[in-house]
GROMACS .gro file of C-alpha atoms in nm:
model
  444
    1UNK     CA    1  -2.691   3.026  -5.696
    2UNK     CA    2  -2.467   3.028  -5.390
    3UNK     CA    3  -2.320   2.689  -5.486
    4UNK     CA    4  -2.259   2.813  -5.838
    5UNK     CA    5  -2.070   3.117  -5.704
    6UNK     CA    6  -1.859   2.893  -5.480
    7UNK     CA    7  -1.771   2.660  -5.768
    8UNK     CA    8  -1.688   2.958  -5.989
    9UNK     CA    9  -1.465   3.098  -5.717
   10UNK     CA   10  -1.284   2.766  -5.672
   11UNK     CA   11  -1.232   2.728  -6.046
   12UNK     CA   12  -1.097   3.082  -6.076
   13UNK     CA   13  -0.870   3.041  -5.774
   14UNK     CA   14  -0.706   2.723  -5.897
   15UNK     CA   15  -0.681   2.812  -6.264
   16UNK     CA   16  -0.330   2.735  -6.391
   17UNK     CA   17  -0.202   2.650  -6.043
   18UNK     CA   18   0.141   2.488  -6.053
   19UNK     CA   19   0.149   2.183  -5.825
   20UNK     CA   20   0.526   2.209  -5.787
   21UNK     CA   21   0.504   2.577  -5.694
   22UNK     CA   22   0.223   2.493  -5.453
   23UNK     CA   23   0.439   2.232  -5.279
   24UNK     CA   24   0.740   2.464  -5.273
   25UNK     CA   25   0.532   2.735  -5.102
   26UNK     CA   26   0.415   2.484  -4.839
   27UNK     CA   27   0.773   2.372  -4.767
   28UNK     CA   28   0.888   2.734  -4.761
   29UNK     CA   29   0.613   2.817  -4.510
   30UNK     CA   30   0.725   2.541  -4.274
   31UNK     CA   31   1.049   2.729  -4.217
   32UNK     CA   32   0.863   3.018  -4.055
   33UNK     CA   33   0.824   2.875  -3.703
   34UNK     CA   34   0.950   2.516  -3.709
   35UNK     CA   35   1.264   2.586  -3.507
   36UNK     CA   36   1.096   2.752  -3.208
   37UNK     CA   37   0.803   2.509  -3.214
   38UNK     CA   38   1.053   2.224  -3.226
   39UNK     CA   39   1.236   2.355  -2.921
   40UNK     CA   40   0.915   2.362  -2.719
   41UNK     CA   41   0.805   2.011  -2.800
   42UNK     CA   42   1.157   1.882  -2.728
   43UNK     CA   43   1.175   2.051  -2.387
   44UNK     CA   44   1.074   1.742  -2.185
   45UNK     CA   45   1.393   1.572  -2.305
   46UNK     CA   46   1.619   1.877  -2.300
   47UNK     CA   47   1.540   1.974  -1.941
   48UNK     CA   48   1.656   1.636  -1.810
   49UNK     CA   49   2.011   1.710  -1.924
   50UNK     CA   50   2.068   2.077  -1.842
   51UNK     CA   51   2.124   2.263  -1.514
   52UNK     CA   52   1.824   2.496  -1.563
   53UNK     CA   53   1.587   2.196  -1.560
   54UNK     CA   54   1.222   2.312  -1.586
   55UNK     CA   55   1.322   2.673  -1.533
   56UNK     CA   56   1.428   2.672  -1.899
   57UNK     CA   57   1.079   2.766  -2.028
   58UNK     CA   58   1.094   3.092  -1.831
   59UNK     CA   59   1.430   3.172  -1.987
   60UNK     CA   60   1.298   3.089  -2.334
   61UNK     CA   61   0.991   3.308  -2.288
   62UNK     CA   62   1.216   3.607  -2.218
   63UNK     CA   63   1.457   3.514  -2.499
   64UNK     CA   64   1.175   3.494  -2.755
   65UNK     CA   65   1.044   3.836  -2.661
   66UNK     CA   66   1.396   3.981  -2.677
   67UNK     CA   67   1.427   3.833  -3.026
   68UNK     CA   68   1.151   4.065  -3.146
   69UNK     CA   69   1.427   4.323  -3.186
   70UNK     CA   70   1.508   4.149  -3.518
   71UNK     CA   71   1.170   4.208  -3.692
   72UNK     CA   72   1.171   4.562  -3.548
   73UNK     CA   73   1.515   4.626  -3.697
   74UNK     CA   74   1.404   4.487  -4.034
   75UNK     CA   75   1.087   4.698  -4.038
   76UNK     CA   76   1.280   5.015  -3.964
   77UNK     CA   77   1.559   4.927  -4.208
   78UNK     CA   78   1.309   4.850  -4.484
   79UNK     CA   79   1.129   5.178  -4.415
   80UNK     CA   80   1.435   5.401  -4.436
   81UNK     CA   81   1.666   5.195  -4.662
   82UNK     CA   82   1.432   4.994  -4.889
   83UNK     CA   83   1.696   4.939  -5.158
   84UNK     CA   84   1.934   4.780  -4.910
   85UNK     CA   85   1.704   4.609  -4.658
   86UNK     CA   86   1.434   4.400  -4.825
   87UNK     CA   87   1.283   4.054  -4.799
   88UNK     CA   88   1.472   3.826  -5.035
   89UNK     CA   89   1.831   3.863  -4.902
   90UNK     CA   90   1.706   3.876  -4.543
   91UNK     CA   91   1.517   3.548  -4.592
   92UNK     CA   92   1.830   3.381  -4.731
   93UNK     CA   93   2.033   3.498  -4.433
   94UNK     CA   94   1.759   3.403  -4.184
   95UNK     CA   95   1.720   3.048  -4.316
   96UNK     CA   96   2.098   3.007  -4.326
   97UNK     CA   97   2.127   3.118  -3.963
   98UNK     CA   98   1.842   2.890  -3.866
   99UNK     CA   99   1.993   2.582  -4.029
  100UNK     CA  100   2.339   2.658  -3.888
  101UNK     CA  101   2.198   2.712  -3.536
  102UNK     CA  102   2.014   2.378  -3.546
  103UNK     CA  103   2.331   2.199  -3.657
  104UNK     CA  104   2.529   2.366  -3.375
  105UNK     CA  105   2.258   2.262  -3.128
  106UNK     CA  106   2.304   1.899  -3.231
  107UNK     CA  107   2.670   1.920  -3.128
  108UNK     CA  108   2.679   2.165  -2.838
  109UNK     CA  109   2.335   2.187  -2.669
  110UNK     CA  110   2.465   2.027  -2.349
  111UNK     CA  111   2.764   2.262  -2.316
  112UNK     CA  112   2.760   2.478  -2.003
  113UNK     CA  113   2.955   2.768  -1.855
  114UNK     CA  114   3.011   2.864  -1.492
  115UNK     CA  115   2.853   3.209  -1.453
  116UNK     CA  116   2.742   3.396  -1.139
  117UNK     CA  117   2.810   3.100  -0.912
  118UNK     CA  118   2.618   2.839  -1.113
  119UNK     CA  119   2.635   2.629  -1.428
  120UNK     CA  120   2.447   2.787  -1.721
  121UNK     CA  121   2.349   2.642  -2.058
  122UNK     CA  122   2.502   2.937  -2.240
  123UNK     CA  123   2.535   2.766  -2.578
  124UNK     CA  124   2.176   2.640  -2.574
  125UNK     CA  125   2.036   2.976  -2.469
  126UNK     CA  126   2.246   3.170  -2.722
  127UNK     CA  127   2.143   2.944  -3.011
  128UNK     CA  128   1.780   2.961  -2.897
  129UNK     CA  129   1.806   3.340  -2.924
  130UNK     CA  130   1.929   3.315  -3.284
  131UNK     CA  131   1.652   3.069  -3.373
  132UNK     CA  132   1.395   3.299  -3.210
  133UNK     CA  133   1.522   3.594  -3.415
  134UNK     CA  134   1.491   3.386  -3.732
  135UNK     CA  135   1.134   3.279  -3.659
  136UNK     CA  136   1.017   3.620  -3.533
  137UNK     CA  137   1.163   3.787  -3.842
  138UNK     CA  138   0.968   3.546  -4.067
  139UNK     CA  139   0.647   3.729  -3.973
  140UNK     CA  140   0.767   4.045  -4.146
  141UNK     CA  141   0.965   3.891  -4.434
  142UNK     CA  142   0.798   3.571  -4.552
  143UNK     CA  143   0.450   3.722  -4.588
  144UNK     CA  144   0.554   4.040  -4.777
  145UNK     CA  145   0.761   3.818  -5.008
  146UNK     CA  146   0.448   3.618  -5.094
  147UNK     CA  147   0.298   3.937  -5.244
  148UNK     CA  148   0.484   3.863  -5.569
  149UNK     CA  149   0.287   3.540  -5.617
  150UNK     CA  150  -0.076   3.492  -5.713
  151UNK     CA  151  -0.324   3.519  -5.427
  152UNK     CA  152  -0.405   3.146  -5.444
  153UNK     CA  153  -0.062   3.068  -5.298
  154UNK     CA  154  -0.137   3.245  -4.969
  155UNK     CA  155  -0.333   2.944  -4.837
  156UNK     CA  156  -0.052   2.692  -4.892
  157UNK     CA  157   0.188   2.935  -4.725
  158UNK     CA  158  -0.032   2.954  -4.417
  159UNK     CA  159  -0.074   2.577  -4.438
  160UNK     CA  160   0.303   2.538  -4.429
  161UNK     CA  161   0.318   2.772  -4.133
  162UNK     CA  162   0.066   2.548  -3.959
  163UNK     CA  163   0.272   2.240  -4.045
  164UNK     CA  164   0.566   2.403  -3.865
  165UNK     CA  165   0.381   2.317  -3.545
  166UNK     CA  166   0.243   1.979  -3.652
  167UNK     CA  167   0.557   1.819  -3.795
  168UNK     CA  168   0.778   1.865  -3.484
  169UNK     CA  169   0.494   1.732  -3.270
  170UNK     CA  170   0.463   1.419  -3.482
  171UNK     CA  171   0.840   1.363  -3.475
  172UNK     CA  172   0.841   1.416  -3.100
  173UNK     CA  173   0.564   1.160  -3.064
  174UNK     CA  174   0.771   0.914  -3.265
  175UNK     CA  175   1.065   0.999  -3.045
  176UNK     CA  176   0.864   0.909  -2.738
  177UNK     CA  177   0.814   1.255  -2.591
  178UNK     CA  178   0.507   1.259  -2.367
  179UNK     CA  179   0.397   0.898  -2.368
  180UNK     CA  180   0.025   0.846  -2.404
  181UNK     CA  181  -0.057   0.736  -2.050
  182UNK     CA  182  -0.375   0.843  -1.881
  183UNK     CA  183  -0.207   0.923  -1.549
  184UNK     CA  184  -0.293   1.253  -1.388
  185UNK     CA  185  -0.054   1.543  -1.413
  186UNK     CA  186   0.140   1.627  -1.098
  187UNK     CA  187   0.032   1.949  -0.934
  188UNK     CA  188   0.320   2.069  -0.719
  189UNK     CA  189   0.613   2.164  -0.937
  190UNK     CA  190   0.579   2.531  -1.039
  191UNK     CA  191   0.800   2.496  -1.342
  192UNK     CA  192   0.661   2.191  -1.512
  193UNK     CA  193   0.422   2.355  -1.760
  194UNK     CA  194   0.620   2.553  -2.014
  195UNK     CA  195   0.462   2.751  -2.289
  196UNK     CA  196   0.555   2.877  -2.626
  197UNK     CA  197   0.471   3.241  -2.572
  198UNK     CA  198   0.519   3.336  -2.932
  199UNK     CA  199   0.365   3.085  -3.164
  200UNK     CA  200   0.109   2.892  -2.971
  201UNK     CA  201   0.281   2.564  -2.888
  202UNK     CA  202   0.310   2.439  -2.534
  203UNK     CA  203   0.562   2.185  -2.421
  204UNK     CA  204   0.388   2.024  -2.130
  205UNK     CA  205   0.431   1.682  -2.280
  206UNK     CA  206   0.592   1.459  -2.021
  207UNK     CA  207   0.588   1.397  -1.653
  208UNK     CA  208   0.886   1.581  -1.505
  209UNK     CA  209   0.837   1.396  -1.184
  210UNK     CA  210   0.948   1.067  -1.337
  211UNK     CA  211   1.156   1.000  -1.644
  212UNK     CA  212   1.002   0.671  -1.742
  213UNK     CA  213   1.144   0.494  -2.048
  214UNK     CA  214   1.406   0.675  -2.253
  215UNK     CA  215   1.333   0.834  -2.591
  216UNK     CA  216   1.354   0.631  -2.910
  217UNK     CA  217   1.631   0.862  -3.035
  218UNK     CA  218   1.826   1.142  -2.861
  219UNK     CA  219   1.774   1.516  -2.878
  220UNK     CA  220   2.065   1.538  -3.120
  221UNK     CA  221   1.859   1.349  -3.378
  222UNK     CA  222   1.568   1.587  -3.328
  223UNK     CA  223   1.793   1.889  -3.386
  224UNK     CA  224   1.920   1.731  -3.707
  225UNK     CA  225   1.557   1.697  -3.815
  226UNK     CA  226   1.504   2.069  -3.749
  227UNK     CA  227   1.821   2.152  -3.945
  228UNK     CA  228   1.695   1.941  -4.234
  229UNK     CA  229   1.360   2.120  -4.235
  230UNK     CA  230   1.529   2.462  -4.231
  231UNK     CA  231   1.750   2.349  -4.522
  232UNK     CA  232   1.444   2.219  -4.710
  233UNK     CA  233   1.271   2.555  -4.657
  234UNK     CA  234   1.578   2.732  -4.792
  235UNK     CA  235   1.593   2.509  -5.100
  236UNK     CA  236   1.220   2.566  -5.157
  237UNK     CA  237   1.278   2.942  -5.137
  238UNK     CA  238   1.564   2.907  -5.386
  239UNK     CA  239   1.330   2.719  -5.620
  240UNK     CA  240   1.058   2.984  -5.587
  241UNK     CA  241   1.308   3.248  -5.696
  242UNK     CA  242   1.481   3.067  -5.982
  243UNK     CA  243   1.268   2.783  -6.121
  244UNK     CA  244   1.098   2.897  -6.444
  245UNK     CA  245   0.769   2.729  -6.352
  246UNK     CA  246   0.768   2.917  -6.020
  247UNK     CA  247   0.853   3.245  -6.189
  248UNK     CA  248   0.555   3.200  -6.417
  249UNK     CA  249   0.334   3.204  -6.107
  250UNK     CA  250   0.458   3.548  -6.013
  251UNK     CA  251   0.215   3.821  -6.107
  252UNK     CA  252   0.493   4.046  -6.226
  253UNK     CA  253   0.835   3.927  -6.334
  254UNK     CA  254   1.056   4.233  -6.344
  255UNK     CA  255   1.321   4.121  -6.096
  256UNK     CA  256   1.692   4.096  -6.159
  257UNK     CA  257   1.899   3.788  -6.079
  258UNK     CA  258   1.958   3.898  -5.718
  259UNK     CA  259   1.589   3.934  -5.647
  260UNK     CA  260   1.612   4.314  -5.642
  261UNK     CA  261   1.328   4.488  -5.819
  262UNK     CA  262   1.391   4.705  -6.121
  263UNK     CA  263   1.229   4.995  -5.939
  264UNK     CA  264   1.239   5.059  -5.566
  265UNK     CA  265   1.139   4.758  -5.358
  266UNK     CA  266   0.823   4.906  -5.212
  267UNK     CA  267   0.699   5.058  -5.534
  268UNK     CA  268   0.747   4.747  -5.749
  269UNK     CA  269   0.582   4.500  -5.517
  270UNK     CA  270   0.298   4.742  -5.464
  271UNK     CA  271   0.262   4.749  -5.845
  272UNK     CA  272   0.259   4.370  -5.843
  273UNK     CA  273  -0.046   4.369  -5.620
  274UNK     CA  274  -0.206   4.656  -5.805
  275UNK     CA  275  -0.165   4.490  -6.146
  276UNK     CA  276  -0.305   4.162  -6.017
  277UNK     CA  277  -0.606   4.349  -5.880
  278UNK     CA  278  -0.657   4.515  -6.219
  279UNK     CA  279  -0.638   4.179  -6.396
  280UNK     CA  280  -0.885   4.038  -6.146
  281UNK     CA  281  -1.128   4.319  -6.220
  282UNK     CA  282  -1.096   4.257  -6.592
  283UNK     CA  283  -1.157   3.882  -6.559
  284UNK     CA  284  -1.418   3.888  -6.285
  285UNK     CA  285  -1.670   4.122  -6.126
  286UNK     CA  286  -1.665   3.935  -5.800
  287UNK     CA  287  -1.813   4.155  -5.527
  288UNK     CA  288  -1.556   4.043  -5.272
  289UNK     CA  289  -1.269   4.176  -5.483
  290UNK     CA  290  -1.436   4.516  -5.494
  291UNK     CA  291  -1.496   4.500  -5.120
  292UNK     CA  292  -1.122   4.456  -5.062
  293UNK     CA  293  -1.032   4.740  -5.295
  294UNK     CA  294  -1.280   4.977  -5.131
  295UNK     CA  295  -1.178   4.886  -4.775
  296UNK     CA  296  -1.109   5.215  -4.597
  297UNK     CA  297  -0.806   5.293  -4.384
  298UNK     CA  298  -1.016   5.265  -4.071
  299UNK     CA  299  -1.139   4.924  -4.190
  300UNK     CA  300  -0.780   4.811  -4.245
  301UNK     CA  301  -0.679   4.931  -3.899
  302UNK     CA  302  -0.980   4.751  -3.752
  303UNK     CA  303  -0.871   4.424  -3.912
  304UNK     CA  304  -0.513   4.469  -3.792
  305UNK     CA  305  -0.638   4.533  -3.436
  306UNK     CA  306  -0.849   4.216  -3.454
  307UNK     CA  307  -0.541   4.031  -3.580
  308UNK     CA  308  -0.331   4.158  -3.291
  309UNK     CA  309  -0.598   4.058  -3.038
  310UNK     CA  310  -0.650   3.705  -3.172
  311UNK     CA  311  -0.274   3.660  -3.204
  312UNK     CA  312  -0.225   3.766  -2.844
  313UNK     CA  313  -0.479   3.508  -2.733
  314UNK     CA  314  -0.380   3.223  -2.966
  315UNK     CA  315  -0.003   3.267  -2.942
  316UNK     CA  316   0.036   3.402  -2.588
  317UNK     CA  317  -0.252   3.354  -2.346
  318UNK     CA  318  -0.417   3.025  -2.444
  319UNK     CA  319  -0.096   2.819  -2.474
  320UNK     CA  320   0.002   2.938  -2.128
  321UNK     CA  321  -0.331   2.844  -1.973
  322UNK     CA  322  -0.421   2.535  -2.172
  323UNK     CA  323  -0.153   2.317  -2.018
  324UNK     CA  324  -0.289   2.382  -1.670
  325UNK     CA  325  -0.630   2.252  -1.771
  326UNK     CA  326  -0.483   1.902  -1.765
  327UNK     CA  327  -0.380   1.921  -1.397
  328UNK     CA  328  -0.682   1.728  -1.259
  329UNK     CA  329  -0.683   1.492  -1.556
  330UNK     CA  330  -0.401   1.344  -1.765
  331UNK     CA  331  -0.129   1.413  -2.014
  332UNK     CA  332  -0.326   1.200  -2.259
  333UNK     CA  333  -0.609   1.459  -2.270
  334UNK     CA  334  -0.360   1.741  -2.315
  335UNK     CA  335  -0.165   1.553  -2.581
  336UNK     CA  336  -0.486   1.474  -2.770
  337UNK     CA  337  -0.590   1.840  -2.765
  338UNK     CA  338  -0.247   1.961  -2.873
  339UNK     CA  339  -0.217   1.710  -3.158
  340UNK     CA  340  -0.568   1.772  -3.293
  341UNK     CA  341  -0.512   2.148  -3.270
  342UNK     CA  342  -0.191   2.117  -3.469
  343UNK     CA  343  -0.384   1.922  -3.732
  344UNK     CA  344  -0.675   2.170  -3.739
  345UNK     CA  345  -0.442   2.461  -3.820
  346UNK     CA  346  -0.301   2.346  -4.158
  347UNK     CA  347  -0.626   2.174  -4.258
  348UNK     CA  348  -0.815   2.504  -4.215
  349UNK     CA  349  -0.550   2.683  -4.423
  350UNK     CA  350  -0.573   2.434  -4.710
  351UNK     CA  351  -0.956   2.441  -4.705
  352UNK     CA  352  -0.977   2.822  -4.692
  353UNK     CA  353  -0.987   2.881  -5.074
  354UNK     CA  354  -1.313   2.682  -5.086
  355UNK     CA  355  -1.480   2.895  -4.816
  356UNK     CA  356  -1.297   3.220  -4.867
  357UNK     CA  357  -1.439   3.545  -4.737
  358UNK     CA  358  -1.332   3.909  -4.744
  359UNK     CA  359  -1.622   4.035  -4.541
  360UNK     CA  360  -1.517   4.242  -4.244
  361UNK     CA  361  -1.846   4.162  -4.073
  362UNK     CA  362  -1.792   3.788  -4.100
  363UNK     CA  363  -1.437   3.820  -3.974
  364UNK     CA  364  -1.556   4.030  -3.680
  365UNK     CA  365  -1.830   3.778  -3.595
  366UNK     CA  366  -1.585   3.487  -3.611
  367UNK     CA  367  -1.346   3.683  -3.391
  368UNK     CA  368  -1.620   3.734  -3.131
  369UNK     CA  369  -1.693   3.359  -3.144
  370UNK     CA  370  -1.323   3.293  -3.086
  371UNK     CA  371  -1.316   3.535  -2.792
  372UNK     CA  372  -1.609   3.342  -2.644
  373UNK     CA  373  -1.426   3.013  -2.691
  374UNK     CA  374  -1.118   3.158  -2.522
  375UNK     CA  375  -1.332   3.275  -2.231
  376UNK     CA  376  -1.464   2.921  -2.196
  377UNK     CA  377  -1.113   2.777  -2.202
  378UNK     CA  378  -0.991   3.030  -1.945
  379UNK     CA  379  -1.281   2.991  -1.702
  380UNK     CA  380  -1.425   2.644  -1.745
  381UNK     CA  381  -1.156   2.426  -1.902
  382UNK     CA  382  -0.970   2.358  -1.579
  383UNK     CA  383  -1.292   2.215  -1.434
  384UNK     CA  384  -1.421   2.034  -1.745
  385UNK     CA  385  -1.171   1.993  -2.030
  386UNK     CA  386  -1.340   1.996  -2.371
  387UNK     CA  387  -1.119   1.884  -2.661
  388UNK     CA  388  -1.381   1.986  -2.920
  389UNK     CA  389  -1.390   2.351  -2.798
  390UNK     CA  390  -1.011   2.381  -2.797
  391UNK     CA  391  -0.969   2.232  -3.145
  392UNK     CA  392  -1.261   2.436  -3.284
  393UNK     CA  393  -1.104   2.751  -3.140
  394UNK     CA  394  -0.784   2.678  -3.333
  395UNK     CA  395  -0.981   2.628  -3.655
  396UNK     CA  396  -1.173   2.954  -3.606
  397UNK     CA  397  -0.870   3.166  -3.524
  398UNK     CA  398  -0.675   3.014  -3.814
  399UNK     CA  399  -0.960   3.101  -4.051
  400UNK     CA  400  -0.966   3.458  -3.920
  401UNK     CA  401  -0.589   3.498  -3.965
  402UNK     CA  402  -0.587   3.355  -4.316
  403UNK     CA  403  -0.887   3.567  -4.418
  404UNK     CA  404  -0.720   3.884  -4.293
  405UNK     CA  405  -0.395   3.775  -4.461
  406UNK     CA  406  -0.578   3.733  -4.791
  407UNK     CA  407  -0.727   4.081  -4.761
  408UNK     CA  408  -0.387   4.234  -4.681
  409UNK     CA  409  -0.239   4.045  -4.975
  410UNK     CA  410  -0.494   4.208  -5.209
  411UNK     CA  411  -0.403   4.551  -5.076
  412UNK     CA  412  -0.029   4.508  -5.134
  413UNK     CA  413   0.308   4.433  -4.979
  414UNK     CA  414   0.303   4.708  -4.716
  415UNK     CA  415  -0.018   4.572  -4.573
  416UNK     CA  416   0.135   4.224  -4.549
  417UNK     CA  417   0.426   4.380  -4.363
  418UNK     CA  418   0.183   4.537  -4.118
  419UNK     CA  419   0.009   4.203  -4.093
  420UNK     CA  420   0.333   4.053  -3.964
  421UNK     CA  421   0.392   4.345  -3.730
  422UNK     CA  422   0.043   4.304  -3.584
  423UNK     CA  423   0.094   3.930  -3.529
  424UNK     CA  424   0.424   3.984  -3.350
  425UNK     CA  425   0.299   4.279  -3.145
  426UNK     CA  426  -0.011   4.094  -3.035
  427UNK     CA  427   0.178   3.774  -2.956
  428UNK     CA  428   0.436   3.963  -2.753
  429UNK     CA  429   0.170   4.156  -2.561
  430UNK     CA  430  -0.027   3.841  -2.490
  431UNK     CA  431   0.278   3.656  -2.367
  432UNK     CA  432   0.390   3.938  -2.139
  433UNK     CA  433   0.035   3.994  -2.012
  434UNK     CA  434  -0.006   3.633  -1.904
  435UNK     CA  435   0.351   3.571  -1.788
  436UNK     CA  436   0.335   3.766  -1.461
  437UNK     CA  437  -0.021   3.667  -1.360
  438UNK     CA  438   0.063   3.308  -1.440
  439UNK     CA  439   0.333   3.306  -1.177
  440UNK     CA  440   0.089   3.409  -0.903
  441UNK     CA  441  -0.238   3.241  -1.003
  442UNK     CA  442  -0.135   2.910  -1.150
  443UNK     CA  443   0.170   2.829  -0.941
  444UNK     CA  444  -0.011   2.887  -0.613
   0.00000   0.00000   0.00000
């Protein structure tokens, strides 16, 4: 009986799915965090050429948190001026800024200015700020935009978001960042273990104590790759808005040529979700659909709090701590964990439709399991690194995030907006919470 329900759910989920639209959503999703993730994995090469050296990660951590002013501005603007400030034009502008910033990085990332008695990488830091604003804003624009598509396209979006961490890592490996030696990590330099305090990617990939062989291609080539991925994401977004086969996958098609809804932005997209829920009720009496519809306000808040907590751990705390677990061991162990974790993220997203849940109890239990895994990583990992635990933790937290995202998608655009706000708020809090203690506990 259970197997029959699962097969029925899979068949219903993938009925009339457009493969081209599916691929476009994946490519669109990669544009969410690929720029910032790319910067972190490229750090071992960048720091060798700039005056900040391995102090750069500290600067980037602050820059990324400052960039949260962009999603805050969008949220407020969309709240008070919904006809002017809404997702579609903001996404176009964001992807354009992201692609342009990556191109400028390829030409000017080494440029410095003499400020306050020292050389500063002003161009690099300024462009990193723009890229951080683009990626932070994606949390509150990309997800609400996906409300106009059928629910089945949420998983490929999250899969694309996961690929935004995997693809730069694979390119960096091909570039020669963080060679796969089994030598132990040095333990004295206090600035050698950078973290991505916003989206869960650490850059402790090479030995700063010795340069070893040069990369297979320069940082400029890597920045061109990032620019190409941002451009591809923009073209995919263009296709999702204008290709007839993509439009047919939208649950309501009452948008004008500029992407502005016929009614007010909030009201129309809410109607999109509402109408899809009504159609779902007519075509299926699935208990999980009714569970989502009957979820109370307190239940929604509970899920958003869980989302903020797991985001704070997965995007802020764990990336900061995980790199230090390799200190008594080797970069090989750390690289293996990082690579497998980056693979586990998109794989979990793509598999989610087959094991989908909307149960708050199951999500809460999985969250508790993840908290236990994080406790293990925090307390025990530095003494006994366990790749399986770290990779499993990524799979569990990814499942929790996608499950909550699916529930918020069923409840409408506003809930997806709050989903993004919770992710950014939790990530920011986690990064700031671990940043100061990290200086005292892990650098001593």
